[in-house]
Coordinates of C-alpha atoms and ligand atoms in Angstrom, one line a residue:
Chain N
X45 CA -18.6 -58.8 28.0
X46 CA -21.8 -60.3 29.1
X47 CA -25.8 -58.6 29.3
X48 CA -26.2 -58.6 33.0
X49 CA -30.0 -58.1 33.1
X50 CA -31.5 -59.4 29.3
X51 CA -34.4 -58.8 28.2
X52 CA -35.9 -62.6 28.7
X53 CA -34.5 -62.3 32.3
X54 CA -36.6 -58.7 32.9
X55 CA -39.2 -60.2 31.1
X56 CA -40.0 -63.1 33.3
X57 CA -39.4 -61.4 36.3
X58 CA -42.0 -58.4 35.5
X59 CA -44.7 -61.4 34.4
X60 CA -44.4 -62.2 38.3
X61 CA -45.3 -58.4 39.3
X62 CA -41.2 -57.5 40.2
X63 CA -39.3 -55.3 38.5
X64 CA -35.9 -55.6 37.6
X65 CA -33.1 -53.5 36.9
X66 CA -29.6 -52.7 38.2
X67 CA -27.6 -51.0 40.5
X68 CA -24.1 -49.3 40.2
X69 CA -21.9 -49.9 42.6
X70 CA -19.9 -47.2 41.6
X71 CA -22.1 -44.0 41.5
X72 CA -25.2 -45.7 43.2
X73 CA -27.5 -45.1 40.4
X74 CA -30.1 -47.5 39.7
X75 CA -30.9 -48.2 36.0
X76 CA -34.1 -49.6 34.8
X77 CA -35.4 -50.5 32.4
X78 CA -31.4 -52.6 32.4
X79 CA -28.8 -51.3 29.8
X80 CA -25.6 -53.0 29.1
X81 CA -23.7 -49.9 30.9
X82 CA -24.8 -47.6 34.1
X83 CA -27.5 -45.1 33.1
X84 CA -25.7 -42.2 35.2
X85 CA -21.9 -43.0 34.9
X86 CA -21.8 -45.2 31.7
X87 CA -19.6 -47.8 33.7
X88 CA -20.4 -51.2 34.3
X89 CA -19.8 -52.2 37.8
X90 CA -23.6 -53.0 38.7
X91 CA -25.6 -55.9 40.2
X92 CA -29.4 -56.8 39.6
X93 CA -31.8 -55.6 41.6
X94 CA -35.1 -55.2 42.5
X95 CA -37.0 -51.8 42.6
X96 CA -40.0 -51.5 44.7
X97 CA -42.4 -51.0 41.8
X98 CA -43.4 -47.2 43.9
X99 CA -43.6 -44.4 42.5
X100 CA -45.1 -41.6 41.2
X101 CA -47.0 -40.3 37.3
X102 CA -44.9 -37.4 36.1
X103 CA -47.1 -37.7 32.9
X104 CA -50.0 -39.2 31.1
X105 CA -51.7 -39.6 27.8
X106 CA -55.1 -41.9 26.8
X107 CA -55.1 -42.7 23.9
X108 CA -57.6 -43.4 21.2
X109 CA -56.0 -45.0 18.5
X110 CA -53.6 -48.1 18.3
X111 CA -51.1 -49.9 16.5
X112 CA -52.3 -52.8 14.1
X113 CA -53.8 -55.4 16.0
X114 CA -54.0 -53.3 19.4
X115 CA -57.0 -51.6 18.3
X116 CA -59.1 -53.8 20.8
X117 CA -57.2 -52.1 23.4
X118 CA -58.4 -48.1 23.2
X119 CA -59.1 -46.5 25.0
X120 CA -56.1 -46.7 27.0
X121 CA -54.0 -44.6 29.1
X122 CA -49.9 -44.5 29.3
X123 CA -48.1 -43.2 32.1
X124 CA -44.5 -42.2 32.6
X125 CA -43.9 -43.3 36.4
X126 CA -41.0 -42.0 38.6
X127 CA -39.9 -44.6 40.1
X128 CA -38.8 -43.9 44.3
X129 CA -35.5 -45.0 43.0
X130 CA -35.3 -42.6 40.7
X131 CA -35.7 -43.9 37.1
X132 CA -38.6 -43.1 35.3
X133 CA -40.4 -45.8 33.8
X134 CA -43.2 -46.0 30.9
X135 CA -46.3 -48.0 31.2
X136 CA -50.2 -48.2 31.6
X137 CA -52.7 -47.0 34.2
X138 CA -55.1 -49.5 34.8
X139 CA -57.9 -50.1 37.3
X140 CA -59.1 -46.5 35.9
X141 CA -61.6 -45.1 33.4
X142 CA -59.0 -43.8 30.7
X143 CA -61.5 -41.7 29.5
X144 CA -61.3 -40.1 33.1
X145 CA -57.6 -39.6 33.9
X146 CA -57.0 -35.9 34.0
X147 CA -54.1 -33.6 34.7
X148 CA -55.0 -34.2 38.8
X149 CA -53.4 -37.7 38.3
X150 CA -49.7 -35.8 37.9
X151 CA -47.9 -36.4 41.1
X152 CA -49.9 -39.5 42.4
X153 CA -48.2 -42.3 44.1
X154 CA -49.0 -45.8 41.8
X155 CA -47.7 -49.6 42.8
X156 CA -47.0 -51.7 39.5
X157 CA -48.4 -54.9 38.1
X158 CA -48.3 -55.9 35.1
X159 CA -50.3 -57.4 31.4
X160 CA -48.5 -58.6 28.9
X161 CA -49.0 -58.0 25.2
X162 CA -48.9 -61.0 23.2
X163 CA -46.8 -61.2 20.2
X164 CA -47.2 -60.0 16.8
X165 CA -46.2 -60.7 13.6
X166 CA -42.7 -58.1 14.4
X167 CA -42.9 -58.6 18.0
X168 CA -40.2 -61.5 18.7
X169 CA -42.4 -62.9 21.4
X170 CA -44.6 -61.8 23.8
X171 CA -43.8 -58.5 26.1
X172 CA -44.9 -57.3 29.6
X173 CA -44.8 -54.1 30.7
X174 CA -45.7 -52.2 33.9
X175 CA -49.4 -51.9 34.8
X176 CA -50.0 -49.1 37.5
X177 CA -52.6 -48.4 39.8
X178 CA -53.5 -45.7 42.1
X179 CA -52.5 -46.1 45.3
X180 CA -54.8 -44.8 47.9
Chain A
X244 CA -12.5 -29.4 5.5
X245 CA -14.0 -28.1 1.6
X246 CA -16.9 -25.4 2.1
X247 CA -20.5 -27.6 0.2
X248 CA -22.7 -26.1 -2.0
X249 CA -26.6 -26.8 -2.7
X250 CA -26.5 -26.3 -6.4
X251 CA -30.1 -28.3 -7.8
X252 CA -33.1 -29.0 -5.9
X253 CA -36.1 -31.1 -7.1
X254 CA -39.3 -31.7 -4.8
X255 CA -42.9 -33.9 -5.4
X256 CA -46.1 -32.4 -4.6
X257 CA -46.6 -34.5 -1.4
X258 CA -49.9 -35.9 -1.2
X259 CA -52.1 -38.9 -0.3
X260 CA -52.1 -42.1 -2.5
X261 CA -49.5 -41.8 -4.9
X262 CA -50.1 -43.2 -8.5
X263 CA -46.1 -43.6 -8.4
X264 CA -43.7 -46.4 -7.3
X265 CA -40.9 -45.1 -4.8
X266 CA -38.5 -45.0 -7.5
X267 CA -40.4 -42.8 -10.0
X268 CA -41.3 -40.6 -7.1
X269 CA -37.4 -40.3 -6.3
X270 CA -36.1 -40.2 -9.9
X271 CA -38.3 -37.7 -11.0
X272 CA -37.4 -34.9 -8.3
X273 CA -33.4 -36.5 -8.9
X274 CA -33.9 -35.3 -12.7
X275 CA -34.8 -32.2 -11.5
X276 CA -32.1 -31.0 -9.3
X277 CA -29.6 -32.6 -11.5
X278 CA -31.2 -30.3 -14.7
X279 CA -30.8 -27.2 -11.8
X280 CA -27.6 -28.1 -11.5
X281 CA -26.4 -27.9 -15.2
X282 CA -24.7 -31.5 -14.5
X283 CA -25.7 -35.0 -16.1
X284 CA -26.4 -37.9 -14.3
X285 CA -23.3 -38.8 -15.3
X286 CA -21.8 -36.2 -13.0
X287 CA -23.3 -37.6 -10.3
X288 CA -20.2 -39.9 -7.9
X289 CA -22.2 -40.8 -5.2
X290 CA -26.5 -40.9 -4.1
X291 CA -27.2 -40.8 -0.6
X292 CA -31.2 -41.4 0.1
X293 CA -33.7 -41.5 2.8
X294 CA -36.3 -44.2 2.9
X295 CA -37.4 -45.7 6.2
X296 CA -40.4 -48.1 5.4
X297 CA -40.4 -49.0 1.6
X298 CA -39.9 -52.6 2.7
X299 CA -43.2 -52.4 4.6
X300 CA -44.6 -49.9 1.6
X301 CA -44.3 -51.6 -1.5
X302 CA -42.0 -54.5 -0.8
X303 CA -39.1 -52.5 -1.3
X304 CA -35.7 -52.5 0.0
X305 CA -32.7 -51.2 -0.6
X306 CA -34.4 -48.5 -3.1
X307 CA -31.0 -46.2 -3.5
X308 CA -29.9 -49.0 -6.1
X309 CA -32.6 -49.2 -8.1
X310 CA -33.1 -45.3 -8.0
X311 CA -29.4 -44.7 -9.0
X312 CA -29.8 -47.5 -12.3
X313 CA -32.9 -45.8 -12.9
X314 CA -32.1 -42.2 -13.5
X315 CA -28.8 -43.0 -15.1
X316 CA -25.8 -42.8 -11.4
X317 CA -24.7 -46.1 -13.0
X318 CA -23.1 -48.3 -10.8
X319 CA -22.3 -45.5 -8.0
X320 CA -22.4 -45.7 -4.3
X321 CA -25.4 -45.6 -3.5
X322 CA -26.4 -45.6 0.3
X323 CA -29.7 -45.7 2.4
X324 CA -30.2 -43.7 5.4
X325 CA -32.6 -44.8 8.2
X326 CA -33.5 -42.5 11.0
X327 CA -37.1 -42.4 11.0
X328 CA -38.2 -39.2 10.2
X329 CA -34.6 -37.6 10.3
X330 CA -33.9 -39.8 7.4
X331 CA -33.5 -37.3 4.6
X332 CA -31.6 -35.1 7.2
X333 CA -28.9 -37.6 7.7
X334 CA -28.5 -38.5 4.3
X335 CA -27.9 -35.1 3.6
X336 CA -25.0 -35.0 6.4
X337 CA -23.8 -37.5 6.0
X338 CA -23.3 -36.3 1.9
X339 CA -21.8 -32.8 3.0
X340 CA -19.0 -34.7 5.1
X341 CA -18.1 -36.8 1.9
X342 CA -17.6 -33.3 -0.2
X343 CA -16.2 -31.4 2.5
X344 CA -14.0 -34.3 2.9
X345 CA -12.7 -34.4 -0.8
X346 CA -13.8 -37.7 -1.2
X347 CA -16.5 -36.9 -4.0
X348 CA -17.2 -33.4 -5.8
X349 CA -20.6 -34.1 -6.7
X350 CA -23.1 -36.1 -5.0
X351 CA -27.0 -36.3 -5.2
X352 CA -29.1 -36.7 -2.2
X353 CA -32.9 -38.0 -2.4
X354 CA -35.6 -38.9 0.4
X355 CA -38.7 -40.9 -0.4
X356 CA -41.4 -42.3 1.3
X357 CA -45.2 -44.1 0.4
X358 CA -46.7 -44.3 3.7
X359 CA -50.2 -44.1 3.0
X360 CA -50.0 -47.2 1.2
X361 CA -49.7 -48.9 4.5
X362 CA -53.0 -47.8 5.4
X363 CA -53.2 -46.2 8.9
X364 CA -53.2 -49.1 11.2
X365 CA -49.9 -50.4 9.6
X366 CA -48.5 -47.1 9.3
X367 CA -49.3 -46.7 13.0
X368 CA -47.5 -50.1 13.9
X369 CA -44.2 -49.6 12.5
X370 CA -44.3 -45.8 13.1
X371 CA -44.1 -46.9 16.5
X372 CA -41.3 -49.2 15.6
X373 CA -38.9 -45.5 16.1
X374 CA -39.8 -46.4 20.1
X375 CA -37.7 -48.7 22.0
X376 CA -39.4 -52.4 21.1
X377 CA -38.7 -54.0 24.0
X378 CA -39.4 -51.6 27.0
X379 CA -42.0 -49.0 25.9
X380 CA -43.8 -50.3 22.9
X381 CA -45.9 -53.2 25.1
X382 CA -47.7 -50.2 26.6
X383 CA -48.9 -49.0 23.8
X384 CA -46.5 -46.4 22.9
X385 CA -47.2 -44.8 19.5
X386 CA -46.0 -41.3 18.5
X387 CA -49.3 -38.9 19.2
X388 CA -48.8 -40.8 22.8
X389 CA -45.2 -39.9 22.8
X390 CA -45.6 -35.8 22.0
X391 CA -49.1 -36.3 24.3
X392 CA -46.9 -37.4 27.4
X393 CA -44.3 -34.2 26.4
X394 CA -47.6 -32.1 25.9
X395 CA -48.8 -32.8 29.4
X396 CA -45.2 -32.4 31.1
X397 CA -44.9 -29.3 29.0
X398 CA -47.9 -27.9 30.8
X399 CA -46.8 -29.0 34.2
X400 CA -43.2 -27.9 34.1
X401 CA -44.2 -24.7 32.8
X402 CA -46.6 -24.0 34.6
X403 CA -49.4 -23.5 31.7
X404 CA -52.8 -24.7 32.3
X405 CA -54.2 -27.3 29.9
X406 CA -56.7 -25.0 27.6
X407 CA -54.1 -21.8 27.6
X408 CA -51.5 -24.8 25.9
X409 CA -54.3 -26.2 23.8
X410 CA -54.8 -22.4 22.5
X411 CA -51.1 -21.7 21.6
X412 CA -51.1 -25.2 19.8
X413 CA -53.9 -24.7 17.9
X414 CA -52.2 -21.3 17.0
X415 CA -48.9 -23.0 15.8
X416 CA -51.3 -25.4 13.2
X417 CA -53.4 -22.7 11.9
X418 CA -50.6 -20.8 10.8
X419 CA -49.2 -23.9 9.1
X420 CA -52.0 -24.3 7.3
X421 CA -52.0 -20.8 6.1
X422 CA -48.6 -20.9 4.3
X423 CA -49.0 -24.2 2.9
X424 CA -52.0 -22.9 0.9
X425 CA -49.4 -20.7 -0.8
X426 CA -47.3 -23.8 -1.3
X427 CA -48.3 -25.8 -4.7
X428 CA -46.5 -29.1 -3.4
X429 CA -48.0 -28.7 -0.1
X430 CA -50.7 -31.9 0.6
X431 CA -53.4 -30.2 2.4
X432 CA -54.6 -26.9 0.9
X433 CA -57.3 -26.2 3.2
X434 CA -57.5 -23.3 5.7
X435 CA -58.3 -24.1 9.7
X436 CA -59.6 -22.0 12.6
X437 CA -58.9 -22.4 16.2
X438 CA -62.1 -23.6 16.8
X439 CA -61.4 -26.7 13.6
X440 CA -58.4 -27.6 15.8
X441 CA -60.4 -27.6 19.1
X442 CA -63.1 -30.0 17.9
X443 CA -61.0 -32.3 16.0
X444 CA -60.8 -36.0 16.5
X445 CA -59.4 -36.8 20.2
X446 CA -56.0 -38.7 19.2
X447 CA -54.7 -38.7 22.7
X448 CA -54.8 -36.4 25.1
X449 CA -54.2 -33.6 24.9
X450 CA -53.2 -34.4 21.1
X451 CA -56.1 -33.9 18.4
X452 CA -56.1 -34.8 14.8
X453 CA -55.2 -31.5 14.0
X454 CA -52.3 -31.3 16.3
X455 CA -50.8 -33.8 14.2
X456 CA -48.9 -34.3 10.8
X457 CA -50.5 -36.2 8.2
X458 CA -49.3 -39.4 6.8
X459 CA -47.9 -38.7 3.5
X460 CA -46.2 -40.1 0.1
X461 CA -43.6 -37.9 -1.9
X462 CA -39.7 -37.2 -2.4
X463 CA -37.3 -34.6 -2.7
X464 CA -33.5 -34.3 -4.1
X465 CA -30.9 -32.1 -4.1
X466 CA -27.4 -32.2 -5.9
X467 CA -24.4 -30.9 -3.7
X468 CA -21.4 -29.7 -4.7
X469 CA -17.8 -29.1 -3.6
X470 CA -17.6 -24.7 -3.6
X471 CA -15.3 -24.7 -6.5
X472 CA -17.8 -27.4 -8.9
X473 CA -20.1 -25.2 -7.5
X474 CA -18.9 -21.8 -8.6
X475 CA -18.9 -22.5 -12.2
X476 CA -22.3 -24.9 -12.4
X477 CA -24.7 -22.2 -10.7
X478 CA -25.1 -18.7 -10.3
X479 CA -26.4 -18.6 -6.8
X480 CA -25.1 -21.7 -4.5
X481 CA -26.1 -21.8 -1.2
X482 CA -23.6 -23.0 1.5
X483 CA -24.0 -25.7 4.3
X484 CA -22.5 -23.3 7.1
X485 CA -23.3 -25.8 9.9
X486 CA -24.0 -29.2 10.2
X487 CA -25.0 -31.4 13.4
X488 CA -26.2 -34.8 14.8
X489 CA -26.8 -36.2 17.8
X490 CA -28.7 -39.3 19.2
X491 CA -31.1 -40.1 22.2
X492 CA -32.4 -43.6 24.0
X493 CA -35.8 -44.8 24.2
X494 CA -38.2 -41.7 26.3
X495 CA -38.0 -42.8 29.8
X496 CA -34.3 -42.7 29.4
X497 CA -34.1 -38.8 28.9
X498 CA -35.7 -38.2 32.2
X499 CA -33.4 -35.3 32.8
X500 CA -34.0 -33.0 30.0
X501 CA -37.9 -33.6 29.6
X502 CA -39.5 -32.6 27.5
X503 CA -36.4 -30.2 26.2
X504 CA -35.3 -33.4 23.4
X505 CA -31.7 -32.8 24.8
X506 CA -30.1 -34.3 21.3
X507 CA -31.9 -31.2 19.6
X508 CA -29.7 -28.9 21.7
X509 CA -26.5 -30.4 21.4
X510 CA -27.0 -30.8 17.4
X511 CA -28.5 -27.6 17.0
X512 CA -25.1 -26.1 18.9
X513 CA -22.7 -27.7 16.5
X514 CA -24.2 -26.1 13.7
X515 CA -24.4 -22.9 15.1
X516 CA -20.8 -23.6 16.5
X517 CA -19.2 -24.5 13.2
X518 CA -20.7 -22.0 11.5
X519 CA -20.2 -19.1 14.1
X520 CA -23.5 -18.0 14.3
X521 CA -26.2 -17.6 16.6
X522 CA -30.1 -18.0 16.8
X523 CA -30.5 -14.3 16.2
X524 CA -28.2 -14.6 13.0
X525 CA -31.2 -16.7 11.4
X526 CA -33.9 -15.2 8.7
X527 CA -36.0 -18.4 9.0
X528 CA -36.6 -21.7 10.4
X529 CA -38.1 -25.0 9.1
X530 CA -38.2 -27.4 12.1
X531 CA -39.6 -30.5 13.0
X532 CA -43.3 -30.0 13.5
X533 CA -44.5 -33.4 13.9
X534 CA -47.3 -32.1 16.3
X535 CA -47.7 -29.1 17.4
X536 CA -46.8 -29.6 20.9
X537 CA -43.4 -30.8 18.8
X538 CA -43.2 -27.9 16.8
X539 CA -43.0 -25.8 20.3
X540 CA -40.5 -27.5 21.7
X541 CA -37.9 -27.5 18.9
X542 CA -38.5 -23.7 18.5
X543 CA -37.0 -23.5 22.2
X544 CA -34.7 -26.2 21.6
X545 CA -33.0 -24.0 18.6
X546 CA -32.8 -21.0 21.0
X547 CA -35.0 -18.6 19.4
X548 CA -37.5 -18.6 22.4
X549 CA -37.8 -18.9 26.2
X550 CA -38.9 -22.3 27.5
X551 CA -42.3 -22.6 27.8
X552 CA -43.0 -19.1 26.1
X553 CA -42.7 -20.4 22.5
X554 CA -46.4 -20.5 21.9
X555 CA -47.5 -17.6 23.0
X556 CA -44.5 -16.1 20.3
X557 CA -47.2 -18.1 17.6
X558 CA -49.8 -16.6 19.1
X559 CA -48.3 -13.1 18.8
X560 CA -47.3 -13.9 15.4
X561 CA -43.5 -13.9 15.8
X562 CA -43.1 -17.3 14.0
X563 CA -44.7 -15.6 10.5
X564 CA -42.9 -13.3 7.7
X565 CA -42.0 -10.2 9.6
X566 CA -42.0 -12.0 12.9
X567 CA -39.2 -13.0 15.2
X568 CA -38.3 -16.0 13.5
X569 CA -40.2 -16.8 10.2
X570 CA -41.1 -20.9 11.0
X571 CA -42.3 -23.5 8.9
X572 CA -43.0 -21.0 5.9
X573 CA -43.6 -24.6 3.7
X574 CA -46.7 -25.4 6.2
X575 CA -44.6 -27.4 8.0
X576 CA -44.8 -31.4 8.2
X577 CA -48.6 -30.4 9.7
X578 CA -49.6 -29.4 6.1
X579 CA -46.7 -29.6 3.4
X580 CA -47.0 -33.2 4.6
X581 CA -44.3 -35.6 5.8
X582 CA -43.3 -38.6 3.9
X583 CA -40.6 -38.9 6.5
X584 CA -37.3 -40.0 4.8
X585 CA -37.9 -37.3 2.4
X586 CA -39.1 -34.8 4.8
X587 CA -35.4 -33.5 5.7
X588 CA -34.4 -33.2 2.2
X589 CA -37.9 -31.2 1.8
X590 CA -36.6 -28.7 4.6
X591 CA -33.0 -28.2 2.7
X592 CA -35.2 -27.4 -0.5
X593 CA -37.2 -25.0 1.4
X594 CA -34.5 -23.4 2.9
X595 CA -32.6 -23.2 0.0
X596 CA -35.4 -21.6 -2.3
X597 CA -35.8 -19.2 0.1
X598 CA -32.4 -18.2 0.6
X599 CA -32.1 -18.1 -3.4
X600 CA -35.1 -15.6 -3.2
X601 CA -37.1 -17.9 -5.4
X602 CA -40.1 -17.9 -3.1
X603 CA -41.3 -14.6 -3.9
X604 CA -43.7 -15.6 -6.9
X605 CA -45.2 -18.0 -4.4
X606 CA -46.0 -14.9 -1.7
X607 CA -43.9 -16.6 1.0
X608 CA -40.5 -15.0 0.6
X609 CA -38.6 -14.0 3.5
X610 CA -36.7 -10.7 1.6
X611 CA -33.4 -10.6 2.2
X612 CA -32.7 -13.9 3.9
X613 CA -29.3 -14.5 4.1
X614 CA -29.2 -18.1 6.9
X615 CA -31.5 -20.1 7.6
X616 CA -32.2 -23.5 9.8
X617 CA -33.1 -27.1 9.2
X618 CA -34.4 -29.5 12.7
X619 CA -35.4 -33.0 12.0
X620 CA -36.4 -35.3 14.4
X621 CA -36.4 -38.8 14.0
X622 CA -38.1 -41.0 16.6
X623 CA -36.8 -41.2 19.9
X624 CA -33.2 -40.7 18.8
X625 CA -31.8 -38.8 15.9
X626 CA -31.6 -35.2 15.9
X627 CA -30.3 -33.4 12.9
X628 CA -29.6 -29.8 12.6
X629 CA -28.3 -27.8 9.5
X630 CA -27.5 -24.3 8.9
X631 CA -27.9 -23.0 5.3
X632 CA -26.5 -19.6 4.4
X633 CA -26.1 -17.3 1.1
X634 CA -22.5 -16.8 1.7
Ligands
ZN845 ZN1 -23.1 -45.6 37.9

């Protein structure tokens, strides 16, 4: 049985600032980031779809250290969004100062973006991920 | 299904640059547990170990092999186990189903690891490697980040404001610290105070340096025995009475359970389940105390508190000898140390000395303990859970 929503494809799409993932037509659950089955009812009677890239932060860290070759990055903060269809969703919060982001950014409503981090030496290729900012 | 014995237990001092390869680390615990065990290594039919980064340690794969020619298993099955941090843990399942089974009577099960000879920014890099690659290491994801995301949902869900949390985690690392001064293979032997917590190194948020686990090298091995080889190798075996193992996806996938690790509770309630006991059944704990934050959440997750009321039971001092639930009498991964794929073998040593009642010349005895409780946790998504008991 084939991947309906690879990696590559979710990849290219999220380098354009859209976010990809599926919906059951089944239970109605949307599941992204894509898996091979439904998130919610394990069953695989889904189409591709775009979310909104809305939501909200249910959680935060900023960190200090990094990986090998990421120190550059720090400090940086990672949020765990909510997305308004329902999946949550880990990525960064940018167009802040990290060093600033408290508890009072729990509950805020974000629209995604994205950066991409460029490969490594493990990596398999460069990767983006979700870059939030506040919406006001 | 045959009733499994612990009947020889061998464990390094864990510590910070090791002079020793992975293998003499390994084979000098193995010799150990197989000279507790009144066996030879001819005995031995089958060597299970945990070792998640040798290849990125020393150069080093498939180390069960060269472990097994080295201390003598000849030519046995030998397997590696690779659940990040749960690594030792699953090896050590996985070995109890093979003697329960009646496949093998006698079987030695080792965990090594050198990760300090990474260095940290390696160590940091494939640590993270336990997070899903594709989907949530691009934005950064490392483990502090991980338990620092829990720690702030922790406080949300709860309803515990930020410095009331940072107390009750600086409480759970203070006491760890504490025991593993009376523990001789313990890697940090070096008292801390609340306040040393509080003004420790910013890792991230809300995580400090002395939140977290060290990065550690060492090993540990046990021998294991059908309850009839048992019987007549050892005076005092100690049982496996439960065994469990469950699995979770990358974070943002267990949305629903958050930060309750939902694989804890469904692995902690087949051991309890298959060996018909309860939380209030157990004399002591050594759990998965990667952070403290960590080591909070598994204490709820094994049912021996509330949610959200687990610290304040550290603060109170229901986690010590003559508490509640004794936890992390070792020190804990915070300061025993964690080479992680021996780190669950570690806890089944622990566990088992104390339930031998051969921790009382080290001042850490629990009297009388009859069961006690392993938790491992290995990066996003292995939980293992195992009940030891005296009968
Ligand atoms: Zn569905």
């Amino acid at each position: 049985m084939e991947y309906k929503l690879t990696f590559k494809d979710y990849n290219q799409a999220l380098k354009r600032d859209k976010l990809m993932g599926l919906k059951c037509n089944d239970c109605g659950a949307f599941t992204c980031p894509p898996m091979m089955v439904c998130g919610e009812c394990a069953r695989t009677n889904h189409e591709i779809a775009q979310l909104s890239g809305k939501g909200k932060i249910v959680t935060f860290t900023t960190s200090f250290i990094a990986a090998e070759g990421r120190e550059n990055e720090v400090p940086y903060t990672i949020v765990m969004v909510e997305l308004d269809e329902g999946p949550w969703i880990m990525g960064n919060l940018v167009a802040i100062d990290p060093k600033k982001v408290t508890m009072d950014i729990v509950g805020k409503p974000v629209q995604l973006g994205n950066r991409v981090y460029p490969a490594d030496k493990y990596s398999n290729g460069d990767m983006a991920r979700p870059a939030f900012s506040l919406l006001e | 299904m045959r009733r499994v014995a612990v009947i020889g237990t061998g464990h390094s001092k864990f510590c910070f640059n090791s002079e020793k390869t992975q293998v003499e680390m390994l084979a000098e615990v193995a010799l150990d547990a197989i000279n507790e065990a009144n066996i030879t290594p001819k005995d031995v039919q089958a060597v299970n170990v945990g070792n998640v980064l040798g290849d990125f340690e020393e150069g080093q794969g498939m180390v069960q092999s060269f472990l097994a020619n080295d201390i003598g298993c000849f030519n046995v099955a030998a397997s590696r186990f690779e659940g990040a941090c749960a690594s030792g843990s699953m090896a050590v399942r996985d070995a109890v189903m093979w003697v329960a089974s009646g496949y093998y009577d006698i079987m030695l099960v080792g965990g090594v690891e050198k990760a300090t000879a990474m260095g940290t920014p390696l160590a940091t890099r494939t640590f993270a490697m336990f997070g899903d690659s594709r989907y949530e290491f691009p934005a950064g994801f490392t483990f502090p980040a991980v338990f620092a995301l829990l720690a702030h949902l922790y406080s949300n869900k709860y309803g515990i404001p930020m410095a009331a949390l940072k107390e009750q985690m600086a409480a759970v690392s203070v006491q760890s610290h504490e025991y593993a001064m009376k523990n001789p293979n313990a890697q940090i032997h070096k008292a801390i105070s609340k306040e040393d917590v509080l003004k420790s190194f910013m890792v991230s948020t809300p995580i400090q340096l002395q939140d977290a686990c060290p990065f550690s090298d060492g090993a540990a091995a046990i021998v294991i025995a059908s309850e009839e080889a048992a019987k007549k190798l050892v005076k005092k075996p100690v049982y496996f009475a439960g065994i469990g193992q469950a699995s979770s996806g990358k974070l943002s996938s267990q949305q629903k359970y958050l930060p309750r690790i939902r694989a804890r509770e469904l692995a902690s309630q087949q051991s309890y389940s298959m060996a018909g006991l309860t939380p209030e059944d157990m004399d002591l704990c050594e759990l998965h105390d990667c952070f403290s934050i960590a080591a909070m959440i598994a204490a709820e997750g094994l049912g021996f508190f509330d949610y959200g009321t687990s610290g304040l039971a550290w603060e109170k001092g229901e986690t010590r000898i003559g508490g509640k639930i004794p936890i992390n009498l070792s020190g804990g991964l915070k300061a025993k140390g964690h080479p992680i794929g021996a780190t669950g073998v570690s806890q089944v040593y622990e566990v088992t000395r104390q339930l031998r009642g051969d921790m009382a010349e080290q001042g850490r005895q629990v009297d009388g303990a009859k069961n006690g409780i392993i938790d491992t946790l290995g990066g996003d998504g292995v939980l293992v859970s195992m009940i030891l008991s005296t009968m």
